[in-house]
Amino acid sequence: MDLYAAPTWQCVMVCWGTKYSTALINNLARSIANKASSQPRFILISDQDRPDLADRIELVRFPEYWLQPPLRTAGCHAKLVMFDHGIVPTDLPAIYVDLDTIVLGDLSTGLSLMKDRQTIAILQSAIIPFGWVGRALHRWTNGRKYARGNSSFVIYHPGECHYIAEQFKWSYAKYPKMQLRHMVADERFISWSAQEHMVRIPESFAVKFPREFMFYWGFWLYIKARLPWVQARRKRLVAVTLNGLMIKPEKLLSLKEGDVIVDEKSRKLIWSEKTLGFMRSKIQAFYAGFL
C-alpha cells in the first residue's frame, strides 16, 4: 500500500465527551490503515481539540447544533452530524465506524456494497429486511413500518446524504421531544429517511459482538462456535463492534477463563476460547496497552 497515494475513500469517526482516549482513536486508525488495500482519508468529528491526534487524522469540530444535550443521549442523534453540510468532504465515498470497533481486515472492501452513490449500507437489526420488502412497507404504511439497521458501521457517499441531516433538523424543530418512533435513535432516523437506498451489510463482513458471540443459552455458544459454516464466516470477518454497556474493552480484558457476563437483554457471554475462538485473542491484542 502506498501511504502517499491520493486516497480513494474516507474513514469517518465521531467522538464527544471523554469516554474514548486519543490513544485508542489513533490505534483504531492505525489498524484500519495497516489492513486496508488503499490508504483512506481519516476524518474525526470531535467536540474538543486533541493535541495528540495522529497526523493522518483530520479533526473536524462539531457544530454547536449537534452538541445539544438531547442529541447526546443514548439515542446518539449527534452521530447524524456525519451527513451535515461542510463536515465530511464530498469527493469520496465514506465508511463510518464506531470507536469501539475491532478491525480484522480490509475495511475498504465494504465499498463494494454500494450499488450507486445514493446507497447507504448498515447492519440489519430488525425482522423486516432491507430491499423491496422494506421499501414496500415503508410506502404502504406511510413510513410507520420499515426495515431498520444498526449504525455501528455506515457505508455512504457524503455528497449524496445531506438530506438526512436536513430532514432531522426539520423534524427536531417540529417535534422537540422526538416523540415520533423514527426519531428514537440515529439509526432509526437513517433507516427511515433513506429507506429507498438502504442495503444490508452482511454478517460475513461485520457483526455486532452481542449478536454474534452472546446468547440466552450458554450451551448454544459452545455449539455455535464448532459449526463449520460459522467458523468459516468468522474467519472472513473484517470488523466487529463491541456495542453494549457490558462488553466494553476494559470489562472484557478483566475477565478470566470461563467468566460469564449477562447483558441488559439477558444474553450471556462466556469468556472462553471454546465459545469465542480466535476472537478472544484478537480483542486482547487489539486493546493491549491502550486501556
PDB file of C-alpha atoms in Angstrom:
ATOM      1  CA  MET A   1       0.000   0.000   0.000  1.00  0.00           C
ATOM      2  CA  ASP A   2       1.341   3.413  -0.991  1.00  0.00           C
ATOM      3  CA  LEU A   3       0.954   5.657   2.062  1.00  0.00           C
ATOM      4  CA  TYR A   4       1.432   8.755  -0.099  1.00  0.00           C
ATOM      5  CA  ALA A   5      -1.064   7.918  -2.839  1.00  0.00           C
ATOM      6  CA  ALA A   6      -4.195  10.044  -3.117  1.00  0.00           C
ATOM      7  CA  PRO A   7      -6.980   8.488  -1.014  1.00  0.00           C
ATOM      8  CA  THR A   8      -9.862   6.754  -2.783  1.00  0.00           C
ATOM      9  CA  TRP A   9     -12.181   6.594   0.262  1.00  0.00           C
ATOM     10  CA  GLN A  10     -12.713   8.130   3.677  1.00  0.00           C
ATOM     11  CA  CYS A  11     -12.953   6.661   7.152  1.00  0.00           C
ATOM     12  CA  VAL A  12     -15.215   8.722   9.411  1.00  0.00           C
ATOM     13  CA  MET A  13     -15.222   8.608  13.212  1.00  0.00           C
ATOM     14  CA  VAL A  14     -17.302  10.603  15.705  1.00  0.00           C
ATOM     15  CA  CYS A  15     -16.411  11.370  19.328  1.00  0.00           C
ATOM     16  CA  TRP A  16     -17.840  13.626  22.023  1.00  0.00           C
ATOM     17  CA  GLY A  17     -17.040  13.707  25.717  1.00  0.00           C
ATOM     18  CA  THR A  18     -14.147  11.892  27.378  1.00  0.00           C
ATOM     19  CA  LYS A  19     -15.186   8.260  27.032  1.00  0.00           C
ATOM     20  CA  TYR A  20     -12.600   7.459  24.348  1.00  0.00           C
ATOM     21  CA  SER A  21      -8.941   8.400  24.638  1.00  0.00           C
ATOM     22  CA  THR A  22      -6.937   9.842  21.774  1.00  0.00           C
ATOM     23  CA  ALA A  23      -4.584   6.864  22.043  1.00  0.00           C
ATOM     24  CA  LEU A  24      -7.462   4.465  21.395  1.00  0.00           C
ATOM     25  CA  ILE A  25      -8.628   6.542  18.398  1.00  0.00           C
ATOM     26  CA  ASN A  26      -5.103   6.576  16.977  1.00  0.00           C
ATOM     27  CA  ASN A  27      -4.872   2.821  17.467  1.00  0.00           C
ATOM     28  CA  LEU A  28      -8.109   2.251  15.569  1.00  0.00           C
ATOM     29  CA  ALA A  29      -6.984   4.444  12.671  1.00  0.00           C
ATOM     30  CA  ARG A  30      -3.600   2.735  12.547  1.00  0.00           C
ATOM     31  CA  SER A  31      -5.238  -0.696  12.435  1.00  0.00           C
ATOM     32  CA  ILE A  32      -7.598   0.368   9.642  1.00  0.00           C
ATOM     33  CA  ALA A  33      -4.751   1.869   7.604  1.00  0.00           C
ATOM     34  CA  ASN A  34      -2.453  -1.132   8.072  1.00  0.00           C
ATOM     35  CA  LYS A  35      -5.071  -3.572   6.839  1.00  0.00           C
ATOM     36  CA  ALA A  36      -6.542  -1.503   4.002  1.00  0.00           C
ATOM     37  CA  SER A  37      -5.550  -2.106   0.386  1.00  0.00           C
ATOM     38  CA  SER A  38      -5.640   1.642  -0.229  1.00  0.00           C
ATOM     39  CA  GLN A  39      -4.894   4.447   2.213  1.00  0.00           C
ATOM     40  CA  PRO A  40      -8.051   6.256   3.369  1.00  0.00           C
ATOM     41  CA  ARG A  41      -8.522   9.841   4.409  1.00  0.00           C
ATOM     42  CA  PHE A  42      -9.363   9.852   8.132  1.00  0.00           C
ATOM     43  CA  ILE A  43     -11.929  12.306   9.492  1.00  0.00           C
ATOM     44  CA  LEU A  44     -12.606  12.603  13.232  1.00  0.00           C
ATOM     45  CA  ILE A  45     -15.607  14.732  14.184  1.00  0.00           C
ATOM     46  CA  SER A  46     -14.965  15.819  17.768  1.00  0.00           C
ATOM     47  CA  ASP A  47     -16.262  18.306  20.318  1.00  0.00           C
ATOM     48  CA  GLN A  48     -12.759  19.184  21.510  1.00  0.00           C
ATOM     49  CA  ASP A  49      -9.202  19.634  20.312  1.00  0.00           C
ATOM     50  CA  ARG A  50      -6.996  16.569  20.587  1.00  0.00           C
ATOM     51  CA  PRO A  51      -3.326  17.661  20.570  1.00  0.00           C
ATOM     52  CA  ASP A  52      -2.031  14.077  20.482  1.00  0.00           C
ATOM     53  CA  LEU A  53      -4.152  13.048  17.488  1.00  0.00           C
ATOM     54  CA  ALA A  54      -2.160  11.202  14.822  1.00  0.00           C
ATOM     55  CA  ASP A  55      -1.108  13.326  11.851  1.00  0.00           C
ATOM     56  CA  ARG A  56      -3.034  11.091   9.477  1.00  0.00           C
ATOM     57  CA  ILE A  57      -6.360  12.033  11.128  1.00  0.00           C
ATOM     58  CA  GLU A  58      -8.083  15.307  10.234  1.00  0.00           C
ATOM     59  CA  LEU A  59     -10.097  16.751  13.123  1.00  0.00           C
ATOM     60  CA  VAL A  60     -13.372  18.485  12.320  1.00  0.00           C
ATOM     61  CA  ARG A  61     -15.149  20.284  15.156  1.00  0.00           C
ATOM     62  CA  PHE A  62     -18.787  19.580  15.926  1.00  0.00           C
ATOM     63  CA  PRO A  63     -21.194  22.376  15.002  1.00  0.00           C
ATOM     64  CA  GLU A  64     -22.903  23.552  18.194  1.00  0.00           C
ATOM     65  CA  TYR A  65     -26.273  22.390  16.872  1.00  0.00           C
ATOM     66  CA  TRP A  66     -25.320  18.717  17.218  1.00  0.00           C
ATOM     67  CA  LEU A  67     -23.984  19.167  20.757  1.00  0.00           C
ATOM     68  CA  GLN A  68     -27.374  19.979  22.253  1.00  0.00           C
ATOM     69  CA  PRO A  69     -27.831  17.701  25.315  1.00  0.00           C
ATOM     70  CA  PRO A  70     -30.924  15.882  23.922  1.00  0.00           C
ATOM     71  CA  LEU A  71     -28.847  14.825  20.908  1.00  0.00           C
ATOM     72  CA  ARG A  72     -26.069  13.298  23.028  1.00  0.00           C
ATOM     73  CA  THR A  73     -28.157  10.784  24.948  1.00  0.00           C
ATOM     74  CA  ALA A  74     -28.423   7.029  24.349  1.00  0.00           C
ATOM     75  CA  GLY A  75     -30.145   7.762  21.034  1.00  0.00           C
ATOM     76  CA  CYS A  76     -26.847   9.118  19.685  1.00  0.00           C
ATOM     77  CA  HIS A  77     -28.591  11.595  17.391  1.00  0.00           C
ATOM     78  CA  ALA A  78     -25.356  13.623  17.318  1.00  0.00           C
ATOM     79  CA  LYS A  79     -23.884  10.967  15.015  1.00  0.00           C
ATOM     80  CA  LEU A  80     -26.114  12.355  12.263  1.00  0.00           C
ATOM     81  CA  VAL A  81     -23.508  15.127  12.013  1.00  0.00           C
ATOM     82  CA  MET A  82     -21.713  12.838   9.534  1.00  0.00           C
ATOM     83  CA  PHE A  83     -24.418  13.737   6.980  1.00  0.00           C
ATOM     84  CA  ASP A  84     -24.400  17.503   7.552  1.00  0.00           C
ATOM     85  CA  HIS A  85     -23.119  20.054   5.057  1.00  0.00           C
ATOM     86  CA  GLY A  86     -19.477  21.053   5.340  1.00  0.00           C
ATOM     87  CA  ILE A  87     -18.428  18.265   7.711  1.00  0.00           C
ATOM     88  CA  VAL A  88     -17.178  15.338   5.598  1.00  0.00           C
ATOM     89  CA  PRO A  89     -15.661  16.152   2.176  1.00  0.00           C
ATOM     90  CA  THR A  90     -17.980  15.213  -0.673  1.00  0.00           C
ATOM     91  CA  ASP A  91     -15.398  13.980  -3.172  1.00  0.00           C
ATOM     92  CA  LEU A  92     -15.060  10.384  -1.935  1.00  0.00           C
ATOM     93  CA  PRO A  93     -17.271   7.594  -0.532  1.00  0.00           C
ATOM     94  CA  ALA A  94     -17.020   7.050   3.209  1.00  0.00           C
ATOM     95  CA  ILE A  95     -17.204   4.332   5.832  1.00  0.00           C
ATOM     96  CA  TYR A  96     -18.215   5.411   9.319  1.00  0.00           C
ATOM     97  CA  VAL A  97     -17.059   3.176  12.188  1.00  0.00           C
ATOM     98  CA  ASP A  98     -17.888   3.315  15.894  1.00  0.00           C
ATOM     99  CA  LEU A  99     -14.839   3.812  18.098  1.00  0.00           C
ATOM    100  CA  ASP A 100     -15.433   0.541  19.967  1.00  0.00           C
ATOM    101  CA  THR A 101     -14.650  -1.405  16.774  1.00  0.00           C
ATOM    102  CA  ILE A 102     -12.063  -4.112  16.253  1.00  0.00           C
ATOM    103  CA  VAL A 103     -10.723  -4.246  12.710  1.00  0.00           C
ATOM    104  CA  LEU A 104      -9.662  -7.640  11.383  1.00  0.00           C
ATOM    105  CA  GLY A 105      -9.318  -6.992   7.648  1.00  0.00           C
ATOM    106  CA  ASP A 106      -9.600  -4.535   4.781  1.00  0.00           C
ATOM    107  CA  LEU A 107     -12.442  -2.174   5.653  1.00  0.00           C
ATOM    108  CA  SER A 108     -12.471  -0.657   2.160  1.00  0.00           C
ATOM    109  CA  THR A 109     -13.912  -3.863   0.688  1.00  0.00           C
ATOM    110  CA  GLY A 110     -17.242  -2.745   2.163  1.00  0.00           C
ATOM    111  CA  LEU A 111     -17.464  -0.093  -0.551  1.00  0.00           C
ATOM    112  CA  SER A 112     -18.417  -2.863  -2.990  1.00  0.00           C
ATOM    113  CA  LEU A 113     -21.815  -2.980  -1.249  1.00  0.00           C
ATOM    114  CA  MET A 114     -22.721   0.377  -2.777  1.00  0.00           C
ATOM    115  CA  LYS A 115     -24.966  -0.083  -5.814  1.00  0.00           C
ATOM    116  CA  ASP A 116     -24.696   3.615  -6.632  1.00  0.00           C
ATOM    117  CA  ARG A 117     -23.767   6.902  -4.953  1.00  0.00           C
ATOM    118  CA  GLN A 118     -27.117   7.033  -3.141  1.00  0.00           C
ATOM    119  CA  THR A 119     -26.653   3.668  -1.416  1.00  0.00           C
ATOM    120  CA  ILE A 120     -26.383   3.550   2.369  1.00  0.00           C
ATOM    121  CA  ALA A 121     -25.289   0.251   3.902  1.00  0.00           C
ATOM    122  CA  ILE A 122     -25.693  -0.610   7.597  1.00  0.00           C
ATOM    123  CA  LEU A 123     -26.116  -3.726   9.716  1.00  0.00           C
ATOM    124  CA  GLN A 124     -29.596  -5.273   9.763  1.00  0.00           C
ATOM    125  CA  SER A 125     -31.248  -5.067  13.201  1.00  0.00           C
ATOM    126  CA  ALA A 126     -34.923  -5.943  12.690  1.00  0.00           C
ATOM    127  CA  ILE A 127     -37.065  -8.684  11.146  1.00  0.00           C
ATOM    128  CA  ILE A 128     -38.163  -6.598   8.161  1.00  0.00           C
ATOM    129  CA  PRO A 129     -35.352  -6.912   5.588  1.00  0.00           C
ATOM    130  CA  PHE A 130     -33.781  -4.126   3.601  1.00  0.00           C
ATOM    131  CA  GLY A 131     -34.677  -4.252  -0.067  1.00  0.00           C
ATOM    132  CA  TRP A 132     -38.008  -4.359  -1.857  1.00  0.00           C
ATOM    133  CA  VAL A 133     -39.895  -5.652   1.211  1.00  0.00           C
ATOM    134  CA  GLY A 134     -38.734  -2.820   3.462  1.00  0.00           C
ATOM    135  CA  ARG A 135     -39.288  -0.234   0.753  1.00  0.00           C
ATOM    136  CA  ALA A 136     -42.809  -1.520   0.005  1.00  0.00           C
ATOM    137  CA  LEU A 137     -43.816  -1.486   3.677  1.00  0.00           C
ATOM    138  CA  HIS A 138     -42.377   1.991   4.054  1.00  0.00           C
ATOM    139  CA  ARG A 139     -44.553   3.218   1.203  1.00  0.00           C
ATOM    140  CA  TRP A 140     -47.719   1.282   2.103  1.00  0.00           C
ATOM    141  CA  THR A 141     -47.658   2.337   5.772  1.00  0.00           C
ATOM    142  CA  ASN A 142     -46.583   5.914   5.096  1.00  0.00           C
ATOM    143  CA  GLY A 143     -43.343   5.369   6.986  1.00  0.00           C
ATOM    144  CA  ARG A 144     -44.785   3.580  10.035  1.00  0.00           C
ATOM    145  CA  LYS A 145     -43.168   0.239   9.108  1.00  0.00           C
ATOM    146  CA  TYR A 146     -39.754  -0.116   7.531  1.00  0.00           C
ATOM    147  CA  ALA A 147     -36.506  -2.071   7.688  1.00  0.00           C
ATOM    148  CA  ARG A 148     -34.171  -0.873  10.436  1.00  0.00           C
ATOM    149  CA  GLY A 149     -30.461  -1.141  10.926  1.00  0.00           C
ATOM    150  CA  ASN A 150     -27.660  -0.518  13.409  1.00  0.00           C
ATOM    151  CA  SER A 151     -25.308   2.398  12.797  1.00  0.00           C
ATOM    152  CA  SER A 152     -22.098   0.906  14.181  1.00  0.00           C
ATOM    153  CA  PHE A 153     -20.985   0.876  10.548  1.00  0.00           C
ATOM    154  CA  VAL A 154     -22.364   3.173   7.859  1.00  0.00           C
ATOM    155  CA  ILE A 155     -21.175   2.995   4.251  1.00  0.00           C
ATOM    156  CA  TYR A 156     -22.303   6.030   2.273  1.00  0.00           C
ATOM    157  CA  HIS A 157     -21.335   8.883  -0.043  1.00  0.00           C
ATOM    158  CA  PRO A 158     -21.257  12.201   1.835  1.00  0.00           C
ATOM    159  CA  GLY A 159     -22.140  14.110  -1.327  1.00  0.00           C
ATOM    160  CA  GLU A 160     -25.498  12.347  -1.587  1.00  0.00           C
ATOM    161  CA  CYS A 161     -26.725  12.213   2.008  1.00  0.00           C
ATOM    162  CA  HIS A 162     -27.108  15.779   3.235  1.00  0.00           C
ATOM    163  CA  TYR A 163     -30.866  15.300   3.116  1.00  0.00           C
ATOM    164  CA  ILE A 164     -30.692  13.051   6.196  1.00  0.00           C
ATOM    165  CA  ALA A 165     -29.306  15.811   8.409  1.00  0.00           C
ATOM    166  CA  GLU A 166     -31.659  18.340   6.834  1.00  0.00           C
ATOM    167  CA  GLN A 167     -34.719  16.157   7.458  1.00  0.00           C
ATOM    168  CA  PHE A 168     -33.665  15.576  11.059  1.00  0.00           C
ATOM    169  CA  LYS A 169     -33.244  19.299  11.707  1.00  0.00           C
ATOM    170  CA  TRP A 170     -36.714  19.942  10.285  1.00  0.00           C
ATOM    171  CA  SER A 171     -38.227  17.081  12.326  1.00  0.00           C
ATOM    172  CA  TYR A 172     -36.480  18.130  15.547  1.00  0.00           C
ATOM    173  CA  ALA A 173     -37.704  21.713  15.171  1.00  0.00           C
ATOM    174  CA  LYS A 174     -41.271  20.445  14.755  1.00  0.00           C
ATOM    175  CA  TYR A 175     -41.058  17.650  17.343  1.00  0.00           C
ATOM    176  CA  PRO A 176     -38.533  18.804  20.007  1.00  0.00           C
ATOM    177  CA  LYS A 177     -39.483  15.918  22.298  1.00  0.00           C
ATOM    178  CA  MET A 178     -38.666  13.482  19.462  1.00  0.00           C
ATOM    179  CA  GLN A 179     -41.927  11.660  20.040  1.00  0.00           C
ATOM    180  CA  LEU A 180     -42.042  10.127  16.569  1.00  0.00           C
ATOM    181  CA  ARG A 181     -40.856   6.498  16.556  1.00  0.00           C
ATOM    182  CA  HIS A 182     -38.297   7.047  13.815  1.00  0.00           C
ATOM    183  CA  MET A 183     -36.717   9.805  15.923  1.00  0.00           C
ATOM    184  CA  VAL A 184     -35.872   7.495  18.838  1.00  0.00           C
ATOM    185  CA  ALA A 185     -32.276   6.983  17.690  1.00  0.00           C
ATOM    186  CA  ASP A 186     -29.898   7.988  14.913  1.00  0.00           C
ATOM    187  CA  GLU A 187     -30.020   4.557  13.270  1.00  0.00           C
ATOM    188  CA  ARG A 188     -33.805   4.573  13.128  1.00  0.00           C
ATOM    189  CA  PHE A 189     -33.799   8.009  11.562  1.00  0.00           C
ATOM    190  CA  ILE A 190     -31.209   6.956   8.971  1.00  0.00           C
ATOM    191  CA  SER A 191     -33.237   3.838   8.112  1.00  0.00           C
ATOM    192  CA  TRP A 192     -36.498   5.785   7.892  1.00  0.00           C
ATOM    193  CA  SER A 193     -35.262   8.758   5.884  1.00  0.00           C
ATOM    194  CA  ALA A 194     -33.095   6.762   3.464  1.00  0.00           C
ATOM    195  CA  GLN A 195     -35.212   3.594   3.209  1.00  0.00           C
ATOM    196  CA  GLU A 196     -35.261   3.716  -0.594  1.00  0.00           C
ATOM    197  CA  HIS A 197     -31.480   3.462  -0.691  1.00  0.00           C
ATOM    198  CA  MET A 198     -30.697   1.158   2.247  1.00  0.00           C
ATOM    199  CA  VAL A 199     -28.840  -2.143   1.862  1.00  0.00           C
ATOM    200  CA  ARG A 200     -27.680  -4.673   4.434  1.00  0.00           C
ATOM    201  CA  ILE A 201     -24.074  -5.135   5.493  1.00  0.00           C
ATOM    202  CA  PRO A 202     -23.656  -8.944   5.505  1.00  0.00           C
ATOM    203  CA  GLU A 203     -22.547 -10.725   8.657  1.00  0.00           C
ATOM    204  CA  SER A 204     -19.606 -12.134   6.734  1.00  0.00           C
ATOM    205  CA  PHE A 205     -18.217  -8.563   6.641  1.00  0.00           C
ATOM    206  CA  ALA A 206     -19.079  -7.099  10.048  1.00  0.00           C
ATOM    207  CA  VAL A 207     -21.074  -8.045  13.136  1.00  0.00           C
ATOM    208  CA  LYS A 208     -22.199  -6.681  16.458  1.00  0.00           C
ATOM    209  CA  PHE A 209     -20.404  -8.631  19.162  1.00  0.00           C
ATOM    210  CA  PRO A 210     -23.561  -9.396  21.210  1.00  0.00           C
ATOM    211  CA  ARG A 211     -25.409 -10.791  18.206  1.00  0.00           C
ATOM    212  CA  GLU A 212     -22.515 -12.992  17.125  1.00  0.00           C
ATOM    213  CA  PHE A 213     -20.900 -14.098  20.383  1.00  0.00           C
ATOM    214  CA  MET A 214     -23.673 -13.898  23.000  1.00  0.00           C
ATOM    215  CA  PHE A 215     -26.931 -15.780  23.517  1.00  0.00           C
ATOM    216  CA  TYR A 216     -29.573 -16.545  26.132  1.00  0.00           C
ATOM    217  CA  TRP A 217     -28.495 -20.191  26.475  1.00  0.00           C
ATOM    218  CA  GLY A 218     -24.845 -20.704  27.295  1.00  0.00           C
ATOM    219  CA  PHE A 219     -24.664 -24.201  25.801  1.00  0.00           C
ATOM    220  CA  TRP A 220     -25.566 -22.807  22.373  1.00  0.00           C
ATOM    221  CA  LEU A 221     -22.409 -20.675  22.379  1.00  0.00           C
ATOM    222  CA  TYR A 222     -20.274 -23.828  22.551  1.00  0.00           C
ATOM    223  CA  ILE A 223     -22.262 -25.484  19.773  1.00  0.00           C
ATOM    224  CA  LYS A 224     -22.274 -22.417  17.512  1.00  0.00           C
ATOM    225  CA  ALA A 225     -18.516 -21.979  17.799  1.00  0.00           C
ATOM    226  CA  ARG A 226     -17.998 -25.516  16.446  1.00  0.00           C
ATOM    227  CA  LEU A 227     -20.275 -25.223  13.419  1.00  0.00           C
ATOM    228  CA  PRO A 228     -18.069 -25.322  10.286  1.00  0.00           C
ATOM    229  CA  TRP A 229     -20.008 -22.626   8.418  1.00  0.00           C
ATOM    230  CA  VAL A 230     -19.882 -20.323  11.436  1.00  0.00           C
ATOM    231  CA  GLN A 231     -16.133 -20.855  11.781  1.00  0.00           C
ATOM    232  CA  ALA A 232     -15.648 -20.111   8.082  1.00  0.00           C
ATOM    233  CA  ARG A 233     -17.738 -16.941   8.246  1.00  0.00           C
ATOM    234  CA  ARG A 234     -15.975 -15.682  11.354  1.00  0.00           C
ATOM    235  CA  LYS A 235     -12.604 -16.127   9.659  1.00  0.00           C
ATOM    236  CA  ARG A 236     -13.773 -13.781   6.886  1.00  0.00           C
ATOM    237  CA  LEU A 237     -14.940 -11.046   9.274  1.00  0.00           C
ATOM    238  CA  VAL A 238     -13.485  -7.619   8.585  1.00  0.00           C
ATOM    239  CA  ALA A 239     -14.800  -5.816  11.668  1.00  0.00           C
ATOM    240  CA  VAL A 240     -16.585  -6.415  14.981  1.00  0.00           C
ATOM    241  CA  THR A 241     -18.181  -3.710  17.100  1.00  0.00           C
ATOM    242  CA  LEU A 242     -18.314  -4.082  20.879  1.00  0.00           C
ATOM    243  CA  ASN A 243     -21.640  -2.309  21.298  1.00  0.00           C
ATOM    244  CA  GLY A 244     -23.315  -2.644  24.671  1.00  0.00           C
ATOM    245  CA  LEU A 245     -22.532  -1.379  28.154  1.00  0.00           C
ATOM    246  CA  MET A 246     -21.487  -4.804  29.478  1.00  0.00           C
ATOM    247  CA  ILE A 247     -18.938  -5.651  26.799  1.00  0.00           C
ATOM    248  CA  LYS A 248     -16.679  -2.650  26.660  1.00  0.00           C
ATOM    249  CA  PRO A 249     -12.963  -3.466  26.205  1.00  0.00           C
ATOM    250  CA  GLU A 250     -11.941  -2.571  29.757  1.00  0.00           C
ATOM    251  CA  LYS A 251     -14.543  -5.022  31.060  1.00  0.00           C
ATOM    252  CA  LEU A 252     -13.564  -7.832  28.711  1.00  0.00           C
ATOM    253  CA  LEU A 253      -9.853  -7.545  29.398  1.00  0.00           C
ATOM    254  CA  SER A 254     -10.504  -8.015  33.114  1.00  0.00           C
ATOM    255  CA  LEU A 255     -12.201 -11.398  32.621  1.00  0.00           C
ATOM    256  CA  LYS A 256     -10.705 -14.783  33.417  1.00  0.00           C
ATOM    257  CA  GLU A 257     -11.205 -18.064  31.557  1.00  0.00           C
ATOM    258  CA  GLY A 258     -14.806 -19.203  31.872  1.00  0.00           C
ATOM    259  CA  ASP A 259     -16.155 -15.970  33.336  1.00  0.00           C
ATOM    260  CA  VAL A 260     -19.749 -15.214  32.366  1.00  0.00           C
ATOM    261  CA  ILE A 261     -21.314 -11.817  31.633  1.00  0.00           C
ATOM    262  CA  VAL A 262     -25.063 -11.279  31.282  1.00  0.00           C
ATOM    263  CA  ASP A 263     -26.125  -8.102  29.488  1.00  0.00           C
ATOM    264  CA  GLU A 264     -29.252  -5.958  29.848  1.00  0.00           C
ATOM    265  CA  LYS A 265     -31.092  -8.238  27.396  1.00  0.00           C
ATOM    266  CA  SER A 266     -30.200 -11.394  29.413  1.00  0.00           C
ATOM    267  CA  ARG A 267     -27.754 -12.594  26.756  1.00  0.00           C
ATOM    268  CA  LYS A 268     -24.723 -14.459  28.058  1.00  0.00           C
ATOM    269  CA  LEU A 269     -21.077 -14.119  27.148  1.00  0.00           C
ATOM    270  CA  ILE A 270     -18.737 -16.925  28.162  1.00  0.00           C
ATOM    271  CA  TRP A 271     -15.134 -15.696  28.080  1.00  0.00           C
ATOM    272  CA  SER A 272     -13.516 -18.791  26.657  1.00  0.00           C
ATOM    273  CA  GLU A 273     -11.667 -19.833  23.523  1.00  0.00           C
ATOM    274  CA  LYS A 274     -14.224 -22.638  23.235  1.00  0.00           C
ATOM    275  CA  THR A 275     -17.006 -20.112  22.619  1.00  0.00           C
ATOM    276  CA  LEU A 276     -15.096 -17.178  21.102  1.00  0.00           C
ATOM    277  CA  GLY A 277     -12.374 -18.940  19.134  1.00  0.00           C
ATOM    278  CA  PHE A 278      -9.714 -16.564  17.808  1.00  0.00           C
ATOM    279  CA  MET A 279     -11.850 -13.547  18.714  1.00  0.00           C
ATOM    280  CA  ARG A 280     -10.743 -13.588  22.332  1.00  0.00           C
ATOM    281  CA  SER A 281      -7.053 -13.213  21.488  1.00  0.00           C
ATOM    282  CA  LYS A 282      -7.895 -10.583  18.849  1.00  0.00           C
ATOM    283  CA  ILE A 283      -9.662  -8.449  21.450  1.00  0.00           C
ATOM    284  CA  GLN A 284      -6.784  -8.829  23.896  1.00  0.00           C
ATOM    285  CA  ALA A 285      -4.185  -7.922  21.270  1.00  0.00           C
ATOM    286  CA  PHE A 286      -6.161  -5.013  19.809  1.00  0.00           C
ATOM    287  CA  TYR A 287      -6.535  -3.187  23.110  1.00  0.00           C
ATOM    288  CA  ALA A 288      -3.275  -4.191  24.804  1.00  0.00           C
ATOM    289  CA  GLY A 289      -1.612  -1.051  26.164  1.00  0.00           C
ATOM    290  CA  PHE A 290      -4.476   1.305  25.272  1.00  0.00           C
ATOM    291  CA  LEU A 291      -6.752   0.907  28.309  1.00  0.00           C
TER     292      LEU A 291
END
